[in-house]
mmCIF file of C-alpha atoms in Angstrom:
data_model
loop_
_atom_site.group_PDB
_atom_site.id
_atom_site.type_symbol
_atom_site.label_atom_id
_atom_site.label_comp_id
_atom_site.label_asym_id
_atom_site.label_seq_id
_atom_site.Cartn_x
_atom_site.Cartn_y
_atom_site.Cartn_z
ATOM 1 C CA SER A 1 -1.643 6.091 -18.212
ATOM 2 C CA ALA A 2 -2.809 3.874 -15.353
ATOM 3 C CA TYR A 3 -3.886 5.202 -11.983
ATOM 4 C CA SER A 4 -4.775 3.432 -8.779
ATOM 5 C CA VAL A 5 -7.842 5.095 -7.263
ATOM 6 C CA ASP A 6 -8.933 4.665 -3.654
ATOM 7 C CA LEU A 7 -12.723 4.721 -4.022
ATOM 8 C CA ILE A 8 -13.171 5.639 -0.358
ATOM 9 C CA THR A 9 -10.937 8.728 -0.358
ATOM 10 C CA GLY A 10 -10.789 9.439 -4.093
ATOM 11 C CA GLN A 11 -6.994 9.573 -3.872
ATOM 12 C CA ALA A 12 -5.410 8.729 -7.251
ATOM 13 C CA THR A 13 -1.842 7.513 -7.714
ATOM 14 C CA LEU A 14 -0.087 7.236 -11.069
ATOM 15 C CA VAL A 15 1.218 3.660 -11.279
ATOM 16 C CA LYS A 16 2.421 3.601 -14.902
ATOM 17 C CA ASP A 17 2.585 6.065 -17.753
ATOM 18 C CA ASN A 18 1.886 4.630 -21.227
ATOM 19 C CA LEU A 19 1.077 1.002 -20.502
ATOM 20 C CA LEU A 20 2.010 -0.199 -23.991
ATOM 21 C CA GLY A 21 5.222 1.791 -24.270
ATOM 22 C CA THR A 22 4.252 3.053 -27.737
ATOM 23 C CA THR A 23 2.240 5.872 -29.278
ATOM 24 C CA GLU A 24 0.727 3.660 -32.004
ATOM 25 C CA ASN A 25 -2.843 2.665 -31.138
ATOM 26 C CA ALA A 26 -1.942 3.354 -27.521
ATOM 27 C CA ARG A 27 -5.433 4.283 -26.311
ATOM 28 C CA LEU A 28 -6.916 1.525 -24.143
ATOM 29 C CA ASN A 29 -10.433 1.152 -22.788
ATOM 30 C CA SER A 30 -13.185 -1.311 -21.768
ATOM 31 C CA PHE A 31 -11.264 -2.568 -18.753
ATOM 32 C CA GLY A 32 -12.556 -5.342 -16.531
ATOM 33 C CA TYR A 33 -11.188 -7.563 -13.784
ATOM 34 C CA ASN A 34 -11.033 -11.280 -14.586
ATOM 35 C CA ALA A 35 -11.580 -13.321 -11.420
ATOM 36 C CA LYS A 36 -10.448 -16.471 -13.259
ATOM 37 C CA ASP A 37 -6.862 -15.315 -13.719
ATOM 38 C CA ASN A 38 -6.671 -12.185 -11.522
ATOM 39 C CA TYR A 39 -5.624 -9.955 -14.402
ATOM 40 C CA ILE A 40 -7.137 -6.727 -15.669
ATOM 41 C CA TRP A 41 -8.067 -6.876 -19.356
ATOM 42 C CA GLY A 42 -8.976 -4.116 -21.789
ATOM 43 C CA THR A 43 -9.257 -3.324 -25.496
ATOM 44 C CA ARG A 44 -6.757 -1.591 -27.769
ATOM 45 C CA THR A 45 -8.277 1.023 -30.053
ATOM 46 C CA ASN A 46 -8.298 0.357 -33.824
ATOM 47 C CA THR A 47 -7.149 -3.247 -33.417
ATOM 48 C CA ASN A 48 -8.710 -6.625 -32.643
ATOM 49 C CA GLU A 49 -6.380 -6.949 -29.661
ATOM 50 C CA LEU A 50 -7.117 -7.352 -25.989
ATOM 51 C CA VAL A 51 -4.538 -6.138 -23.471
ATOM 52 C CA ARG A 52 -3.793 -8.057 -20.285
ATOM 53 C CA ILE A 53 -2.400 -6.022 -17.376
ATOM 54 C CA GLY A 54 -0.386 -7.767 -14.664
ATOM 55 C CA SER A 55 0.109 -6.842 -11.028
ATOM 56 C CA ASP A 56 3.404 -5.158 -12.014
ATOM 57 C CA TRP A 57 1.467 -3.147 -14.653
ATOM 58 C CA SER A 58 3.163 -4.955 -17.513
ATOM 59 C CA ALA A 59 0.976 -5.253 -20.626
ATOM 60 C CA THR A 60 0.602 -8.197 -23.011
ATOM 61 C CA THR A 61 -1.517 -8.028 -26.174
ATOM 62 C CA PHE A 62 -3.632 -10.854 -27.612
ATOM 63 C CA PRO A 63 -5.305 -10.675 -31.042
ATOM 64 C CA ILE A 64 -8.850 -12.082 -31.009
ATOM 65 C CA PRO A 65 -9.913 -13.361 -34.450
ATOM 66 C CA GLY A 66 -13.307 -11.970 -35.422
ATOM 67 C CA LEU A 67 -13.275 -9.084 -32.958
ATOM 68 C CA PRO A 68 -14.019 -5.887 -34.929
ATOM 69 C CA THR A 69 -11.195 -3.406 -35.311
ATOM 70 C CA ASP A 70 -13.525 -0.441 -35.848
ATOM 71 C CA ALA A 71 -16.042 -0.938 -33.027
ATOM 72 C CA SER A 72 -14.534 1.704 -30.684
ATOM 73 C CA PHE A 73 -15.191 -0.357 -27.595
ATOM 74 C CA PHE A 74 -15.280 1.631 -24.352
ATOM 75 C CA VAL A 75 -17.656 -0.537 -22.299
ATOM 76 C CA GLY A 76 -16.406 -3.787 -20.796
ATOM 77 C CA ASP A 77 -16.432 -6.117 -17.798
ATOM 78 C CA PHE A 78 -16.318 -9.809 -16.830
ATOM 79 C CA ASP A 79 -18.696 -12.303 -15.324
ATOM 80 C CA LEU A 80 -17.392 -14.782 -12.749
ATOM 81 C CA ASN A 81 -16.783 -17.428 -15.444
ATOM 82 C CA GLY A 82 -14.087 -15.391 -17.152
ATOM 83 C CA ILE A 83 -16.286 -14.183 -20.030
ATOM 84 C CA MET A 84 -15.612 -10.602 -21.080
ATOM 85 C CA TYR A 85 -18.550 -8.520 -22.328
ATOM 86 C CA LEU A 86 -17.739 -5.676 -24.740
ATOM 87 C CA TYR A 87 -20.028 -2.985 -26.123
ATOM 88 C CA ASN A 88 -19.337 0.219 -27.993
ATOM 89 C CA GLY A 89 -21.967 2.092 -25.963
ATOM 90 C CA SER A 90 -22.967 4.437 -28.773
ATOM 91 C CA GLY A 91 -26.696 3.941 -28.360
ATOM 92 C CA THR A 92 -27.016 2.571 -31.903
ATOM 93 C CA SER A 93 -25.154 -0.725 -31.514
ATOM 94 C CA THR A 94 -27.177 -3.870 -30.867
ATOM 95 C CA GLN A 95 -24.279 -6.295 -30.398
ATOM 96 C CA ILE A 96 -22.619 -7.322 -27.145
ATOM 97 C CA TYR A 97 -19.392 -9.113 -27.972
ATOM 98 C CA ARG A 98 -18.197 -11.900 -25.698
ATOM 99 C CA VAL A 99 -14.646 -13.230 -25.377
ATOM 100 C CA ASP A 100 -13.715 -16.356 -23.401
ATOM 101 C CA LEU A 101 -10.776 -15.452 -21.139
ATOM 102 C CA ASN A 102 -10.981 -18.406 -18.761
ATOM 103 C CA PRO A 103 -7.506 -20.021 -19.007
ATOM 104 C CA THR A 104 -8.935 -23.482 -18.273
ATOM 105 C CA SER A 105 -11.577 -23.289 -21.015
ATOM 106 C CA PRO A 106 -11.152 -25.108 -24.351
ATOM 107 C CA THR A 107 -12.303 -21.902 -26.073
ATOM 108 C CA TYR A 108 -9.796 -19.637 -24.288
ATOM 109 C CA LEU A 109 -8.957 -16.452 -26.252
ATOM 110 C CA THR A 110 -11.772 -16.972 -28.733
ATOM 111 C CA LEU A 111 -14.799 -14.889 -29.643
ATOM 112 C CA LEU A 112 -18.080 -16.454 -28.537
ATOM 113 C CA PRO A 113 -21.465 -15.858 -30.185
ATOM 114 C CA SER A 114 -22.550 -12.288 -29.519
ATOM 115 C CA LEU A 115 -25.685 -11.248 -27.679
ATOM 116 C CA THR A 116 -28.299 -8.964 -29.179
ATOM 117 C CA THR A 117 -29.423 -6.012 -27.100
ATOM 118 C CA SER A 118 -31.716 -3.036 -27.634
ATOM 119 C CA ALA A 119 -30.288 0.221 -28.886
ATOM 120 C CA GLY A 120 -31.418 3.535 -27.510
ATOM 121 C CA TYR A 121 -29.120 4.476 -24.627
ATOM 122 C CA SER A 122 -25.546 5.696 -24.768
ATOM 123 C CA ILE A 123 -23.473 4.230 -21.958
ATOM 124 C CA PHE A 124 -19.818 4.708 -21.130
ATOM 125 C CA ASP A 125 -19.116 1.731 -18.877
ATOM 126 C CA TRP A 126 -20.850 -1.082 -17.050
ATOM 127 C CA ALA A 127 -20.064 -3.320 -14.104
ATOM 128 C CA PHE A 128 -20.942 -6.922 -13.294
ATOM 129 C CA ASN A 129 -23.088 -7.609 -10.239
ATOM 130 C CA PRO A 130 -21.967 -10.857 -8.522
ATOM 131 C CA ILE A 131 -25.278 -11.140 -6.662
ATOM 132 C CA ASP A 132 -27.699 -11.393 -9.603
ATOM 133 C CA GLY A 133 -25.244 -11.989 -12.484
ATOM 134 C CA ASN A 134 -26.270 -8.934 -14.531
ATOM 135 C CA LEU A 135 -24.392 -5.943 -15.910
ATOM 136 C CA TYR A 136 -25.399 -2.457 -14.728
ATOM 137 C CA ALA A 137 -24.833 0.897 -16.418
ATOM 138 C CA MET A 138 -25.983 4.493 -16.266
ATOM 139 C CA GLY A 139 -27.660 5.829 -19.395
ATOM 140 C CA SER A 140 -25.897 9.028 -20.394
ATOM 141 C CA GLY A 141 -28.589 10.739 -22.435
ATOM 142 C CA GLY A 142 -29.460 13.052 -19.567
ATOM 143 C CA ASN A 143 -32.290 10.899 -18.204
ATOM 144 C CA PHE A 144 -30.169 9.145 -15.535
ATOM 145 C CA GLN A 145 -31.679 5.732 -16.203
ATOM 146 C CA LEU A 146 -30.154 2.787 -14.372
ATOM 147 C CA LEU A 147 -29.928 -0.004 -16.954
ATOM 148 C CA ARG A 148 -29.671 -3.739 -16.335
ATOM 149 C CA PHE A 149 -28.260 -5.988 -19.068
ATOM 150 C CA SER A 150 -28.745 -9.749 -18.987
ATOM 151 C CA THR A 151 -25.505 -11.696 -19.462
ATOM 152 C CA SER A 152 -27.568 -14.608 -20.796
ATOM 153 C CA THR A 153 -29.673 -12.913 -23.456
ATOM 154 C CA GLY A 154 -28.456 -9.317 -23.790
ATOM 155 C CA ALA A 155 -31.924 -8.013 -22.914
ATOM 156 C CA VAL A 156 -31.868 -4.572 -21.310
ATOM 157 C CA THR A 157 -34.190 -3.438 -18.541
ATOM 158 C CA GLN A 158 -34.783 0.166 -17.509
ATOM 159 C CA VAL A 159 -34.646 -0.148 -13.736
ATOM 160 C CA GLY A 160 -35.626 3.489 -13.213
ATOM 161 C CA THR A 161 -34.381 7.045 -12.788
ATOM 162 C CA VAL A 162 -31.509 7.541 -10.358
ATOM 163 C CA SER A 163 -31.508 10.606 -8.122
ATOM 164 C CA GLY A 164 -29.850 11.835 -4.949
ATOM 165 C CA GLY A 165 -26.363 12.871 -3.933
ATOM 166 C CA GLY A 166 -26.175 15.499 -6.664
ATOM 167 C CA ILE A 167 -25.873 12.879 -9.404
ATOM 168 C CA GLN A 168 -28.231 14.843 -11.677
ATOM 169 C CA ALA A 169 -26.249 18.076 -11.373
ATOM 170 C CA ALA A 170 -25.000 19.667 -14.575
ATOM 171 C CA GLY A 171 -21.704 18.260 -15.791
ATOM 172 C CA GLU A 172 -21.809 14.884 -14.051
ATOM 173 C CA ILE A 173 -22.514 12.968 -17.292
ATOM 174 C CA PRO A 174 -20.717 11.097 -18.802
ATOM 175 C CA MET A 175 -19.567 8.634 -16.180
ATOM 176 C CA GLY A 176 -16.789 6.709 -17.853
ATOM 177 C CA ALA A 177 -15.795 4.390 -15.023
ATOM 178 C CA ALA A 178 -18.086 1.916 -13.279
ATOM 179 C CA TYR A 179 -17.191 -0.430 -10.429
ATOM 180 C CA MET A 180 -19.093 -3.012 -8.398
ATOM 181 C CA ASP A 181 -18.490 -4.420 -4.923
ATOM 182 C CA ASN A 182 -19.371 -7.806 -3.450
ATOM 183 C CA GLU A 183 -22.747 -6.546 -2.173
ATOM 184 C CA GLY A 184 -23.928 -5.442 -5.616
ATOM 185 C CA SER A 185 -23.328 -1.742 -5.014
ATOM 186 C CA LEU A 186 -22.424 0.258 -8.109
ATOM 187 C CA TYR A 187 -19.868 3.077 -8.092
ATOM 188 C CA LEU A 188 -19.850 5.584 -10.966
ATOM 189 C CA ALA A 189 -17.070 8.107 -11.590
ATOM 190 C CA SER A 190 -17.823 11.323 -13.482
ATOM 191 C CA ASN A 191 -15.299 12.247 -16.162
ATOM 192 C CA ALA A 192 -15.673 16.006 -15.751
ATOM 193 C CA THR A 193 -15.956 16.419 -11.976
ATOM 194 C CA GLY A 194 -14.255 13.268 -10.654
ATOM 195 C CA ARG A 195 -17.138 12.719 -8.247
ATOM 196 C CA ILE A 196 -17.771 9.075 -7.404
ATOM 197 C CA PHE A 197 -21.398 8.155 -6.733
ATOM 198 C CA LYS A 198 -22.658 4.998 -5.051
ATOM 199 C CA ILE A 199 -25.927 3.213 -5.850
ATOM 200 C CA ALA A 200 -26.249 0.569 -3.140
ATOM 201 C CA THR A 201 -27.421 -2.999 -3.817
ATOM 202 C CA THR A 202 -28.513 -2.483 -7.407
ATOM 203 C CA GLN A 203 -30.052 -5.972 -7.537
ATOM 204 C CA THR A 204 -32.823 -4.737 -5.214
ATOM 205 C CA GLY A 205 -33.919 -2.002 -7.628
ATOM 206 C CA ASN A 206 -32.493 0.774 -5.468
ATOM 207 C CA LEU A 207 -32.424 4.083 -7.361
ATOM 208 C CA THR A 208 -30.952 6.386 -4.714
ATOM 209 C CA ALA A 209 -27.416 7.644 -5.239
ATOM 210 C CA THR A 210 -25.061 9.064 -2.644
ATOM 211 C CA LEU A 211 -21.896 11.071 -3.177
ATOM 212 C CA PHE A 212 -19.216 8.642 -2.027
ATOM 213 C CA SER A 213 -15.935 10.464 -2.712
ATOM 214 C CA THR A 214 -14.162 12.643 -5.285
ATOM 215 C CA GLY A 215 -11.399 11.340 -7.525
ATOM 216 C CA PRO A 216 -9.449 12.630 -10.533
ATOM 217 C CA THR A 217 -11.036 14.215 -13.605
ATOM 218 C CA SER A 218 -10.396 12.881 -17.106
ATOM 219 C CA ASP A 219 -11.633 13.320 -20.665
ATOM 220 C CA ASN A 220 -11.227 9.571 -21.272
ATOM 221 C CA ASN A 221 -11.448 7.315 -18.262
ATOM 222 C CA ASP A 222 -12.352 3.737 -17.453
ATOM 223 C CA GLY A 223 -12.059 1.523 -14.415
ATOM 224 C CA ALA A 224 -12.014 -2.031 -13.126
ATOM 225 C CA ARG A 225 -12.069 -3.806 -9.773
ATOM 226 C CA CYS A 226 -12.762 -7.306 -8.503
ATOM 227 C CA PRO A 227 -16.541 -7.596 -7.923
ATOM 228 C CA LEU A 228 -15.967 -10.152 -5.175
ATOM 229 C CA ALA A 229 -13.910 -7.754 -3.078
ATOM 230 C CA PRO A 230 -15.618 -5.859 -0.237
ATOM 231 C CA LEU A 231 -15.125 -2.117 0.029
ATOM 232 C CA VAL A 232 -14.180 -1.545 3.647
ATOM 233 C CA VAL A 233 -14.950 1.921 5.001
ATOM 234 C CA ASN A 234 -13.256 2.929 8.249
ATOM 235 C CA PRO A 235 -11.605 -0.418 9.046
ATOM 236 C CA PRO A 236 -11.041 -1.051 12.758
ATOM 237 C CA GLY A 237 -7.777 0.273 14.129
ATOM 238 C CA ALA A 238 -5.764 -0.740 17.151
ATOM 239 C CA VAL A 239 -6.218 1.397 20.253
ATOM 240 C CA LYS A 240 -3.199 -0.105 22.001
ATOM 241 C CA ASP A 241 -0.660 -2.495 20.570
ATOM 242 C CA SER A 242 0.651 -3.547 23.963
ATOM 243 C CA ILE A 243 -0.475 -3.244 27.565
ATOM 244 C CA SER A 244 0.598 -4.500 30.982
ATOM 245 C CA THR A 245 -1.845 -5.622 33.658
ATOM 246 C CA PRO A 246 -1.532 -6.114 37.399
ATOM 247 C CA GLN A 247 -1.009 -9.759 38.295
ATOM 248 C CA GLY A 248 -4.152 -11.540 39.460
ATOM 249 C CA ILE A 249 -6.533 -8.660 38.667
ATOM 250 C CA ALA A 250 -9.123 -9.002 35.876
ATOM 251 C CA VAL A 251 -9.337 -6.011 33.551
ATOM 252 C CA ASP A 252 -11.142 -5.078 30.322
ATOM 253 C CA ILE A 253 -8.789 -3.994 27.531
ATOM 254 C CA PRO A 254 -10.150 -2.131 24.451
ATOM 255 C CA LEU A 255 -8.303 -3.504 21.429
ATOM 256 C CA LEU A 256 -10.200 -2.155 18.417
ATOM 257 C CA THR A 257 -12.139 0.928 17.580
ATOM 258 C CA ASN A 258 -14.370 1.809 14.664
#
């Protein structure tokens, strides 16, 4: 099932039940937003297929030759060039799979050479930072390590231990959905509690989390959003839509309020 989640309020709205319309290999994961075609893409369990989700929540499947059918991908996102990065997140895998999903590319819908990364941390999702071009994830082994993955080499860096906002409270791990905004701030949604934590400007090495909002709980969740889109909190609202003024008298009229 697909839900639209307002990260600011945590409000979740069911937009479509059973995206594929079948019960066979119906579990989807590893979702990411492709800025090159404005579709959401994910993986289909036990197949080599990627699933493209349209704005009307229709789903189209695409087999990718060479993509493993038994990798159990649940970590995925895109860079700004339309390359999708997939990882099974188990902590033992050393391969980051890359698929070219740029419609203008001569290698569209093909598997690119994989990147080699270091095993050791289980992760459940990552998000692409448009500021520094890296992928960020939270290690889920109970040590709350913020991890940075290079999209060029696959090398992983332990940025440090994240604390604050209650993120280290019992039951917050795993965090199966990760999102990024245009300022490089990472949002992590806890499966068990639904709490959404924000780590601002990850490219600066910030390790302080804040509780941002509370969304739905799930035993199997994932998320995607456009990393170029700002997250606007408390947008300005109109004080008065219309007003009349005395002729020939200058007045100050408040139009917006924060």
